[in-house]
Coordinates of C-alpha atoms in Angstrom, one line a residue:
M55 CA -0.8 -45.6 24.8
C56 CA -2.1 -49.5 24.8
R57 CA -0.5 -52.8 22.6
A58 CA -3.1 -54.3 20.2
D59 CA -3.9 -56.8 22.6
G60 CA -5.0 -54.0 24.9
E61 CA -2.1 -53.9 27.5
P62 CA -0.7 -51.3 28.5
E63 CA 2.8 -50.0 27.0
P64 CA 5.7 -50.9 30.0
A65 CA 6.8 -47.0 30.2
E66 CA 3.5 -46.2 30.7
T67 CA 3.3 -48.9 33.2
Q68 CA 6.3 -47.5 34.8
D69 CA 5.3 -43.4 34.7
E70 CA 2.1 -44.3 36.8
A71 CA 4.1 -46.2 39.7
A72 CA 6.6 -43.4 40.1
T73 CA 3.8 -40.9 40.5
D74 CA 1.9 -43.1 42.9
A75 CA 5.0 -43.5 44.7
A76 CA 5.7 -40.1 44.8
F77 CA 1.7 -39.4 46.8
T78 CA 2.2 -42.0 48.8
A79 CA 5.8 -40.5 49.9
L80 CA 3.7 -37.1 50.6
L81 CA 1.0 -38.8 52.5
E82 CA 3.2 -40.5 54.8
D83 CA 4.0 -37.1 56.2
S84 CA 2.4 -36.9 59.9
A85 CA -0.1 -33.9 60.5
E86 CA 2.3 -32.7 63.8
E87 CA 5.4 -32.6 60.9
L88 CA 2.8 -30.6 58.5
Y89 CA 2.4 -28.2 61.4
E90 CA 5.5 -28.0 62.9
A91 CA 7.8 -27.3 59.2
A92 CA 5.5 -25.2 57.5
P93 CA 7.0 -22.3 55.2
C94 CA 4.9 -20.0 57.9
G95 CA 4.0 -20.0 61.5
Y96 CA 1.4 -20.9 63.3
L97 CA 0.3 -20.4 66.7
S98 CA -3.0 -21.0 69.0
T99 CA -3.7 -18.3 71.9
L100 CA -6.0 -18.8 74.7
M101 CA -9.0 -15.7 74.4
D102 CA -7.2 -13.6 76.7
G103 CA -4.0 -14.1 74.0
T104 CA -1.9 -16.6 76.0
I105 CA -0.3 -19.1 73.9
A106 CA -1.0 -22.7 74.1
K107 CA 0.9 -23.6 70.7
I108 CA 3.4 -23.0 68.3
N109 CA 5.0 -24.0 65.6
T110 CA 8.7 -24.9 65.0
T111 CA 8.9 -22.2 61.7
L112 CA 7.8 -19.1 64.0
L113 CA 9.9 -20.4 67.3
D114 CA 12.6 -20.0 64.8
W115 CA 12.2 -16.7 63.1
L116 CA 11.9 -15.3 66.8
G117 CA 15.3 -17.1 67.8
L118 CA 13.2 -18.0 71.0
P119 CA 12.7 -21.3 72.7
R120 CA 9.3 -23.0 73.1
E121 CA 9.4 -23.4 77.0
K122 CA 9.6 -19.8 77.1
V123 CA 6.6 -19.2 75.0
V124 CA 4.1 -22.0 75.4
G125 CA 2.1 -20.6 78.6
R126 CA 4.6 -17.8 79.5
L127 CA 3.9 -15.3 76.5
R128 CA 0.8 -13.9 75.4
F129 CA 1.0 -13.4 71.8
P130 CA 0.9 -9.4 72.0
D131 CA 4.3 -9.9 74.0
L132 CA 5.9 -11.4 70.7
L133 CA 4.7 -7.4 69.1
T134 CA 6.9 -4.6 68.8
V135 CA 5.6 -1.4 70.9
G136 CA 3.8 -0.2 68.0
G137 CA 2.7 -3.4 66.9
K138 CA 1.1 -4.3 71.1
L139 CA -0.8 -0.9 70.9
Y140 CA -2.4 -1.6 67.3
H141 CA -3.4 -5.4 68.7
E142 CA -4.7 -3.7 71.4
T143 CA -6.5 -0.9 69.9
H144 CA -7.7 -1.9 66.7
Y145 CA -6.9 -6.3 66.1
A146 CA -8.4 -7.7 69.1
P147 CA -11.6 -5.5 69.6
L148 CA -12.0 -6.4 65.8
L149 CA -11.3 -10.1 66.3
R150 CA -13.6 -10.7 68.7
M151 CA -16.6 -8.8 66.5
Q152 CA -16.0 -10.4 63.6
G153 CA -14.6 -13.5 64.3
E154 CA -12.0 -13.7 61.9
L155 CA -8.9 -11.0 60.6
R156 CA -7.0 -11.3 57.3
G157 CA -3.2 -10.0 56.2
I158 CA -2.7 -7.6 59.1
A159 CA 0.4 -6.2 58.4
L160 CA 2.3 -6.2 62.0
E161 CA 6.2 -6.5 63.3
L162 CA 7.6 -9.0 65.8
K163 CA 9.9 -8.3 68.3
G164 CA 13.1 -11.8 68.0
A165 CA 15.5 -12.4 69.7
E166 CA 18.4 -9.4 70.4
G167 CA 15.6 -6.4 69.3
R168 CA 15.6 -8.1 65.7
R169 CA 12.1 -7.0 63.8
L170 CA 10.6 -9.4 61.9
P171 CA 7.6 -7.7 59.5
V172 CA 4.9 -10.2 59.0
L173 CA 1.4 -10.7 57.8
V174 CA -1.2 -11.8 60.4
S175 CA -4.5 -13.1 59.9
S176 CA -6.7 -15.1 63.0
V177 CA -9.6 -16.7 63.0
V178 CA -11.8 -17.9 66.6
K179 CA -12.7 -21.0 66.7
R180 CA -15.9 -21.3 68.7
G181 CA -17.3 -24.1 70.2
G182 CA -20.8 -26.1 70.0
A183 CA -22.9 -23.6 71.8
G184 CA -20.9 -20.9 69.9
E185 CA -18.8 -19.5 72.7
P186 CA -15.2 -18.3 71.6
L187 CA -12.6 -21.4 72.7
L188 CA -9.2 -20.1 71.4
I189 CA -7.6 -17.9 68.4
R190 CA -5.6 -20.2 65.7
T191 CA -3.1 -17.6 64.3
T192 CA -1.7 -18.1 60.8
V193 CA 2.1 -15.7 60.6
F194 CA 3.5 -14.9 57.3
D195 CA 7.0 -13.4 56.3
A196 CA 6.4 -9.6 55.0
S197 CA 10.8 -9.3 54.7
D198 CA 11.2 -9.4 51.3
R199 CA 7.4 -7.4 50.7
R200 CA 8.4 -4.8 53.5
A201 CA 12.1 -4.6 51.9
Y202 CA 9.8 -4.0 48.1
E203 CA 7.5 -1.9 49.5
Q204 CA 10.1 0.5 50.9
E205 CA 12.6 0.3 47.8
L206 CA 9.4 1.8 46.1
L207 CA 9.0 4.4 48.8
R208 CA 12.4 5.9 48.7
R209 CA 12.4 5.7 45.1
R210 CA 9.1 7.7 45.3
N211 CA 10.6 9.7 47.9
E212 CA 13.7 10.5 45.4
A213 CA 11.3 10.9 42.3
E214 CA 9.6 13.4 44.1
Q215 CA 12.6 15.3 45.4
A216 CA 14.0 15.3 41.7
R217 CA 10.8 17.0 40.8
A218 CA 11.4 19.2 43.6
E219 CA 14.5 20.3 42.6
A220 CA 13.5 20.2 38.8
E221 CA 10.5 22.8 39.6
Q222 CA 12.8 24.9 41.6
A223 CA 15.6 24.9 38.9
R224 CA 12.8 25.8 36.5
R225 CA 11.6 28.5 38.2
Q226 CA 15.0 29.7 38.8
A227 CA 15.4 30.0 35.1
E228 CA 12.7 31.6 34.8
A229 CA 13.5 34.3 37.3
D230 CA 17.1 34.3 36.0
R231 CA 15.6 34.7 32.3
K232 CA 13.6 37.5 33.6
R233 CA 16.3 39.4 34.7
L234 CA 18.4 39.0 32.2
A235 CA 16.2 40.0 29.3
D236 CA 15.4 43.0 31.5
A237 CA 18.9 43.8 31.5
L238 CA 19.4 43.1 28.0
A239 CA 16.4 45.3 27.5
V240 CA 18.1 48.3 29.4
L241 CA 21.1 48.1 27.6
Q242 CA 19.2 47.7 24.3
Q243 CA 17.5 50.6 24.4
S244 CA 20.9 52.3 25.7
L245 CA 22.5 51.5 22.4
V246 CA 20.0 53.2 20.5
P247 CA 17.9 57.1 21.1
A248 CA 15.2 57.1 23.4
S249 CA 13.0 59.6 21.1
L250 CA 13.8 61.4 18.2
P251 CA 14.5 65.1 18.1
S252 CA 11.7 67.3 16.9
V253 CA 13.2 69.1 13.8
P254 CA 12.0 72.6 12.2
G255 CA 10.7 72.0 8.3
L256 CA 11.4 67.8 8.8
E257 CA 9.9 64.9 10.2
A258 CA 11.4 61.5 11.3
A259 CA 9.9 58.3 12.0
V260 CA 11.8 55.6 13.4
Y261 CA 11.2 51.7 14.0
Y262 CA 13.8 49.1 15.7
H263 CA 12.7 44.9 15.5
T264 CA 14.9 43.0 18.2
A265 CA 14.8 39.7 16.7
S266 CA 15.9 37.8 19.9
P267 CA 14.8 39.2 23.4
D268 CA 17.6 37.1 24.5
R269 CA 20.4 38.4 22.4
L270 CA 21.3 41.9 21.7
G271 CA 21.7 43.4 18.3
G272 CA 23.7 45.5 16.5
D273 CA 21.7 47.7 14.7
F274 CA 21.8 51.4 15.2
Y275 CA 21.0 54.8 14.4
D276 CA 20.6 58.3 15.4
L277 CA 19.6 62.2 14.4
F278 CA 21.3 64.8 16.1
S279 CA 21.6 68.8 15.6
L280 CA 25.0 69.7 14.4
G281 CA 23.9 73.7 14.6
R282 CA 22.9 76.4 12.4
G283 CA 20.6 74.5 11.1
R284 CA 22.1 71.3 10.1
W285 CA 21.1 67.9 11.1
A286 CA 23.2 64.7 11.4
F287 CA 21.8 61.4 11.0
F288 CA 23.1 57.6 10.7
L289 CA 21.8 54.1 10.9
G290 CA 24.1 51.1 10.7
D291 CA 24.9 47.0 11.7
V292 CA 27.8 45.9 13.4
C293 CA 28.8 42.3 12.7
G294 CA 27.8 39.7 15.3
K295 CA 25.4 39.4 18.0
G296 CA 25.4 39.3 22.0
P297 CA 27.9 41.5 24.4
Q298 CA 30.6 41.9 22.1
A299 CA 28.1 43.3 19.4
A300 CA 26.8 45.1 22.3
A301 CA 30.1 46.6 22.9
L302 CA 31.1 47.6 19.0
T303 CA 27.7 48.9 18.5
S304 CA 28.6 51.7 21.5
L305 CA 31.9 52.7 20.3
T306 CA 30.7 52.9 16.7
R307 CA 27.4 55.3 17.8
Y308 CA 29.6 57.5 20.0
T309 CA 32.5 57.4 17.8
L310 CA 30.2 58.9 14.6
H311 CA 28.3 61.6 16.7
A312 CA 31.3 63.3 17.9
A313 CA 33.3 62.2 14.8
A314 CA 29.9 64.4 13.1
L315 CA 30.3 67.2 15.5
H316 CA 33.9 67.6 15.4
D317 CA 33.8 67.8 11.4
P318 CA 30.0 67.5 9.9
D319 CA 31.2 66.0 6.5
P320 CA 29.9 62.6 6.7
V321 CA 33.2 61.2 4.6
A322 CA 35.1 62.4 7.5
A323 CA 33.0 61.0 10.2
L324 CA 33.1 57.4 8.3
T325 CA 37.2 58.0 8.1
T326 CA 37.5 58.4 12.0
L327 CA 35.0 55.7 12.7
N328 CA 37.1 53.6 10.4
A329 CA 40.6 54.6 12.3
V330 CA 39.1 53.9 15.8
L331 CA 37.4 50.7 14.8
H332 CA 40.7 49.3 13.0
E333 CA 43.0 50.4 16.2
R334 CA 40.8 48.8 18.7
Y335 CA 40.3 45.6 17.0
A336 CA 42.8 44.3 13.7
A337 CA 45.4 45.1 16.0
D338 CA 44.7 42.3 18.2
G339 CA 44.2 39.6 15.6
D340 CA 40.2 39.6 15.7
P341 CA 39.1 42.9 13.3
R342 CA 35.7 43.9 13.9
F343 CA 33.5 45.9 11.1
C344 CA 29.9 47.4 10.3
T345 CA 27.9 48.7 7.4
V346 CA 27.1 52.4 7.7
I347 CA 25.1 55.2 6.1
C348 CA 25.8 58.9 7.6
G349 CA 24.5 61.9 6.4
V350 CA 24.0 65.9 6.9
V351 CA 20.5 67.4 6.2
E352 CA 20.9 71.5 5.3
P353 CA 18.5 73.8 5.9
A354 CA 15.9 73.8 3.5
D355 CA 15.9 76.7 0.4
D356 CA 13.5 79.5 -0.2
H357 CA 11.2 76.8 -2.6
G358 CA 11.1 74.1 0.5
R359 CA 13.6 71.8 -1.1
T360 CA 15.8 70.0 1.6
T361 CA 19.6 68.9 0.9
V362 CA 20.7 65.7 2.1
R363 CA 24.3 64.5 1.9
L364 CA 25.5 61.3 2.6
A365 CA 28.2 58.4 2.7
S366 CA 28.0 54.7 2.9
G367 CA 30.7 52.8 4.0
G368 CA 29.3 49.0 2.5
H369 CA 25.7 49.8 3.7
P370 CA 22.7 49.3 1.4
P371 CA 21.8 52.3 -0.2
S372 CA 18.7 54.9 1.0
L373 CA 15.4 55.0 -0.8
V374 CA 13.7 57.9 -2.1
I375 CA 10.3 58.4 -2.1
R376 CA 8.6 60.8 -4.1
A377 CA 5.9 63.1 -4.0
D378 CA 4.8 62.2 -7.6
G379 CA 4.2 58.6 -6.9
H380 CA 8.0 56.4 -7.5
A381 CA 10.4 55.2 -5.5
E382 CA 14.1 55.0 -6.3
Y383 CA 17.1 54.0 -5.0
L384 CA 19.8 56.5 -4.2
P385 CA 23.2 54.8 -5.1
T386 CA 26.4 54.8 -3.0
P387 CA 28.4 52.3 -4.7
G388 CA 31.7 51.0 -4.1
G389 CA 32.0 52.1 -0.3
L390 CA 34.0 49.2 2.3
L391 CA 33.2 47.9 4.7
V392 CA 34.0 49.8 7.9
G393 CA 37.2 48.5 10.5
P394 CA 39.4 45.5 8.6
L395 CA 41.1 48.2 6.6
R396 CA 43.3 50.8 7.6
D397 CA 42.5 53.0 4.7
A398 CA 39.0 52.4 3.5
P399 CA 37.2 54.3 0.1
F400 CA 33.8 55.1 1.1
S401 CA 31.3 56.2 -1.5
T402 CA 29.1 59.5 -1.6
A403 CA 25.5 60.6 -2.9
R404 CA 23.5 64.0 -2.8
T405 CA 19.9 64.3 -3.3
T406 CA 17.1 67.0 -2.6
L407 CA 13.6 66.3 -0.6
G408 CA 11.3 68.4 -1.7
P409 CA 7.7 68.7 0.0
G410 CA 6.3 65.3 0.5
E411 CA 9.1 63.5 -0.4
T412 CA 11.0 60.8 2.1
L413 CA 14.1 59.2 2.4
L414 CA 14.4 56.0 4.1
L415 CA 17.1 54.3 5.7
Y416 CA 17.2 50.5 6.4
T417 CA 19.6 48.0 7.9
D418 CA 19.5 44.6 6.0
G419 CA 17.4 42.6 8.1
L420 CA 15.1 44.4 5.5
T421 CA 15.6 42.9 2.3
E422 CA 16.9 39.2 3.8
A423 CA 13.8 38.5 5.1
R424 CA 13.5 35.0 4.0
T425 CA 9.4 34.7 2.7
G426 CA 7.2 32.1 0.3
P427 CA 5.8 28.8 2.2
S428 CA 8.7 27.7 2.4
R429 CA 11.3 30.5 3.2
E430 CA 13.3 29.9 0.6
H431 CA 12.9 33.2 -0.7
L432 CA 14.8 36.9 0.2
F433 CA 12.6 39.9 -0.1
G434 CA 15.0 41.8 -1.8
D435 CA 15.4 45.4 -3.5
D436 CA 12.8 45.3 -5.9
A437 CA 10.4 44.3 -3.4
L438 CA 11.1 46.9 -1.4
R439 CA 11.1 49.9 -4.2
A440 CA 7.9 48.1 -5.2
F441 CA 6.1 48.3 -1.8
A442 CA 7.5 51.7 -1.2
A443 CA 6.5 52.7 -4.3
D444 CA 2.5 51.2 -3.9
H445 CA 2.5 53.5 -0.5
A446 CA 3.8 56.5 -2.3
P447 CA 4.0 59.6 -1.8
A448 CA 4.0 58.7 2.1
T449 CA 5.1 60.6 5.0
P450 CA 8.3 59.2 7.4
Q451 CA 5.4 58.0 9.5
Q452 CA 3.1 56.7 6.7
L453 CA 5.9 54.8 5.9
I454 CA 7.1 53.5 9.0
T455 CA 3.7 51.8 9.4
A456 CA 3.5 50.5 6.4
L457 CA 6.9 48.8 7.1
T458 CA 6.1 47.4 10.3
G459 CA 3.1 46.1 9.1
L460 CA 5.6 44.4 6.6
L461 CA 8.3 42.8 8.9
E462 CA 5.3 41.3 11.2
S463 CA 4.0 39.4 8.0
F464 CA 7.0 37.7 7.8
G465 CA 6.8 36.0 11.3
D466 CA 9.4 33.3 11.4
G467 CA 10.9 34.7 7.8
L468 CA 12.3 37.7 9.9
D469 CA 15.1 36.4 11.8
D470 CA 17.5 39.4 12.3
D471 CA 17.4 43.0 13.6
T472 CA 16.1 45.8 11.3
A473 CA 16.0 49.3 11.8
L474 CA 14.3 51.2 10.2
L475 CA 14.6 55.3 9.6
A476 CA 13.0 57.1 7.8
L477 CA 13.2 61.3 7.0
G478 CA 10.8 63.8 5.0
V479 CA 9.2 67.2 4.3
P480 CA 6.1 67.9 5.1
A481 CA 4.0 68.5 2.3
T482 CA 2.0 70.8 4.7
P483 CA 3.6 73.6 6.7
P484 CA 5.4 72.0 9.7
T485 CA 3.6 71.9 13.0
T486 CA 6.0 72.1 16.2
A487 CA 4.1 68.8 17.4
P488 CA 7.2 66.4 18.6
V489 CA 8.4 63.8 17.0
T490 CA 6.9 60.8 18.3
D491 CA 8.8 57.4 18.1
Q492 CA 7.2 53.7 17.5
P493 CA 7.1 51.0 20.4
R494 CA 9.5 48.9 19.8

């Protein structure tokens, strides 16, 4: 700012004077002082590398006195073994050809073997005729840069090691998961029969859907001979998932099988199973239970009609698909869960199957599958009966095939294991072809 008369303000004059004084102080530094105390190292060498001049900064870094360096050492003598080899094979030849090199990473060897990482730039000074006279070299301390690079390298190596370990862990986890899945599949197969037997005068088909390959299911079924033309069957669902459910399933299946062979009455078989489960689990304060429907198929009469006697312990009712094209539930109300109570009542039912008629047993994974865009609704008993009626009349295999497609259509709405067992009287004279099992 200036006053009205054009004279500078006093404060402005003082600032300019201070600035001029600072510049004057800088200019008072001699060229020799700037050279010796520069923040980088300077040295000049003859063309053979003999050191002719070196500044104080570089001498301090090396920890060497000037009289032991100037005229006594060559520039390669200041380098480590590796640096000396690189200088002789690369640095010096390139410098002679190009006349200058910039930013080359080397290591200087200081007093007491101390190493100093540096960046070196050199230029050849030439005479009037172009002849090389000496080499001027600038040396910058690269310790911080080297430490930073080493830290980056260490972090990268750690990251690569971590990635390698994670990949190894992933592969190991996949291998463990596969071994577990294979073991679970074998164990799951041991909980149900590998295939159904061929029953004279009767057709049978089965399907088992496992909701998760990583967890053992608790659904079970079986069909076996009682002799004298009678056949026993059962289908059920135990509480829980995993190894404990598998143990309960195994105990339930083999107990029912043995009980039915001892006494073919379905109620007697369920009573025996209830006593075994109650004694095994309730006494330990951890009651476990299952729902079961079991029955006996009697030999067909002279009119080709087969009698079926059923008993249910808290299981969904069976469904009968008639030859005239309609479907009906066979009610078994009042039957309690098997296992929790010492004395549990079981409901019974009786029906006959004529030629072309089929009896369907299923677990609640079918009727409790969630449907709709938002998976808010259960498929339910009414929808199952309507579905069966739409496919009536149907052989056991035809019915199971249709239901398999239905289960697949539920997608992620089917989140529980589901077992299906269909028994039916052929509409035509039976063949001796063995019963085939649906793939699981």
